[in-house]
XYZ file of C-alpha atoms in Angstrom:
92
model
C 62.179 -80.628 7.616
C 62.482 -83.436 5.082
C 62.901 -87.001 6.373
C 66.346 -88.548 6.271
C 67.609 -92.139 6.179
C 67.327 -92.551 9.960
C 63.647 -91.545 9.796
C 63.020 -94.101 7.056
C 64.738 -96.833 9.080
C 62.779 -95.967 12.219
C 59.461 -96.020 10.345
C 60.356 -99.366 8.758
C 61.125 -100.831 12.192
C 57.870 -99.483 13.637
C 55.897 -100.986 10.773
C 57.627 -104.354 10.905
C 57.158 -104.657 14.648
C 53.499 -103.645 14.402
C 52.946 -106.424 11.862
C 54.842 -108.920 14.026
C 52.662 -108.023 17.010
C 49.463 -108.352 14.980
C 50.570 -111.689 13.510
C 51.359 -112.900 17.048
C 47.733 -112.183 17.976
C 48.187 -109.007 19.997
C 45.500 -106.334 19.765
C 45.105 -102.888 21.306
C 48.790 -102.014 21.201
C 51.155 -99.530 19.643
C 54.843 -99.935 18.911
C 57.508 -97.641 20.280
C 61.169 -97.325 21.094
C 62.114 -97.568 24.777
C 65.747 -97.824 25.946
C 66.866 -98.685 22.393
C 64.418 -101.605 22.208
C 61.243 -101.864 20.194
C 58.379 -102.518 22.614
C 54.632 -103.124 22.468
C 52.745 -100.432 24.379
C 49.120 -101.069 25.424
C 46.896 -98.345 23.979
C 44.713 -98.042 27.120
C 47.856 -97.286 29.137
C 48.992 -94.683 26.593
C 45.594 -93.003 26.591
C 45.184 -93.040 30.372
C 48.477 -91.234 30.924
C 48.015 -88.658 28.158
C 47.785 -85.047 29.350
C 45.600 -84.104 26.373
C 41.899 -84.701 25.856
C 39.394 -83.906 23.113
C 35.677 -83.136 23.128
C 34.027 -85.928 21.074
C 31.374 -83.476 19.907
C 33.833 -80.707 19.084
C 34.985 -79.260 15.796
C 38.474 -80.795 15.987
C 37.108 -84.337 16.369
C 34.669 -83.749 13.494
C 37.589 -82.706 11.303
C 39.531 -85.853 12.255
C 36.544 -88.002 11.288
C 36.097 -86.120 8.034
C 39.740 -86.326 6.969
C 40.042 -90.022 7.812
C 36.587 -90.818 6.355
C 35.447 -92.558 9.538
C 31.843 -92.779 10.735
C 30.782 -90.750 13.740
C 30.038 -93.217 16.553
C 29.390 -90.600 19.253
C 25.740 -90.903 20.377
C 23.557 -87.931 19.417
C 22.645 -85.370 22.029
C 19.386 -86.000 23.891
C 16.678 -83.472 24.662
C 17.704 -81.332 27.580
C 21.433 -81.753 26.979
C 23.294 -78.481 26.940
C 25.204 -77.578 23.808
C 28.528 -77.993 25.611
C 28.796 -80.071 28.731
C 32.072 -79.625 30.528
C 31.428 -82.924 32.311
C 30.794 -84.906 29.113
C 33.098 -87.858 28.525
C 36.248 -86.674 26.811
C 38.379 -88.613 24.371
C 41.911 -89.034 25.652
């Protein structure tokens, strides 16, 4: 579905409010629309309430890092670690 004028306006408002928040000195936030008002949402709160999680040593996360050209900051596996640990810390 191609974007329309309302999508362009919404994206412009998100961008402008993100810049305003950064210029005001806020960090660790995202911008969103809540009750027809643009609000700053703390990223830790967004992540903590997310129902999805991702294995930081999994294929999907490796693809994200590759596409965005980011370095891999996940510590390497140590001797004795199993190949997949279901109790390993998950990215949320």
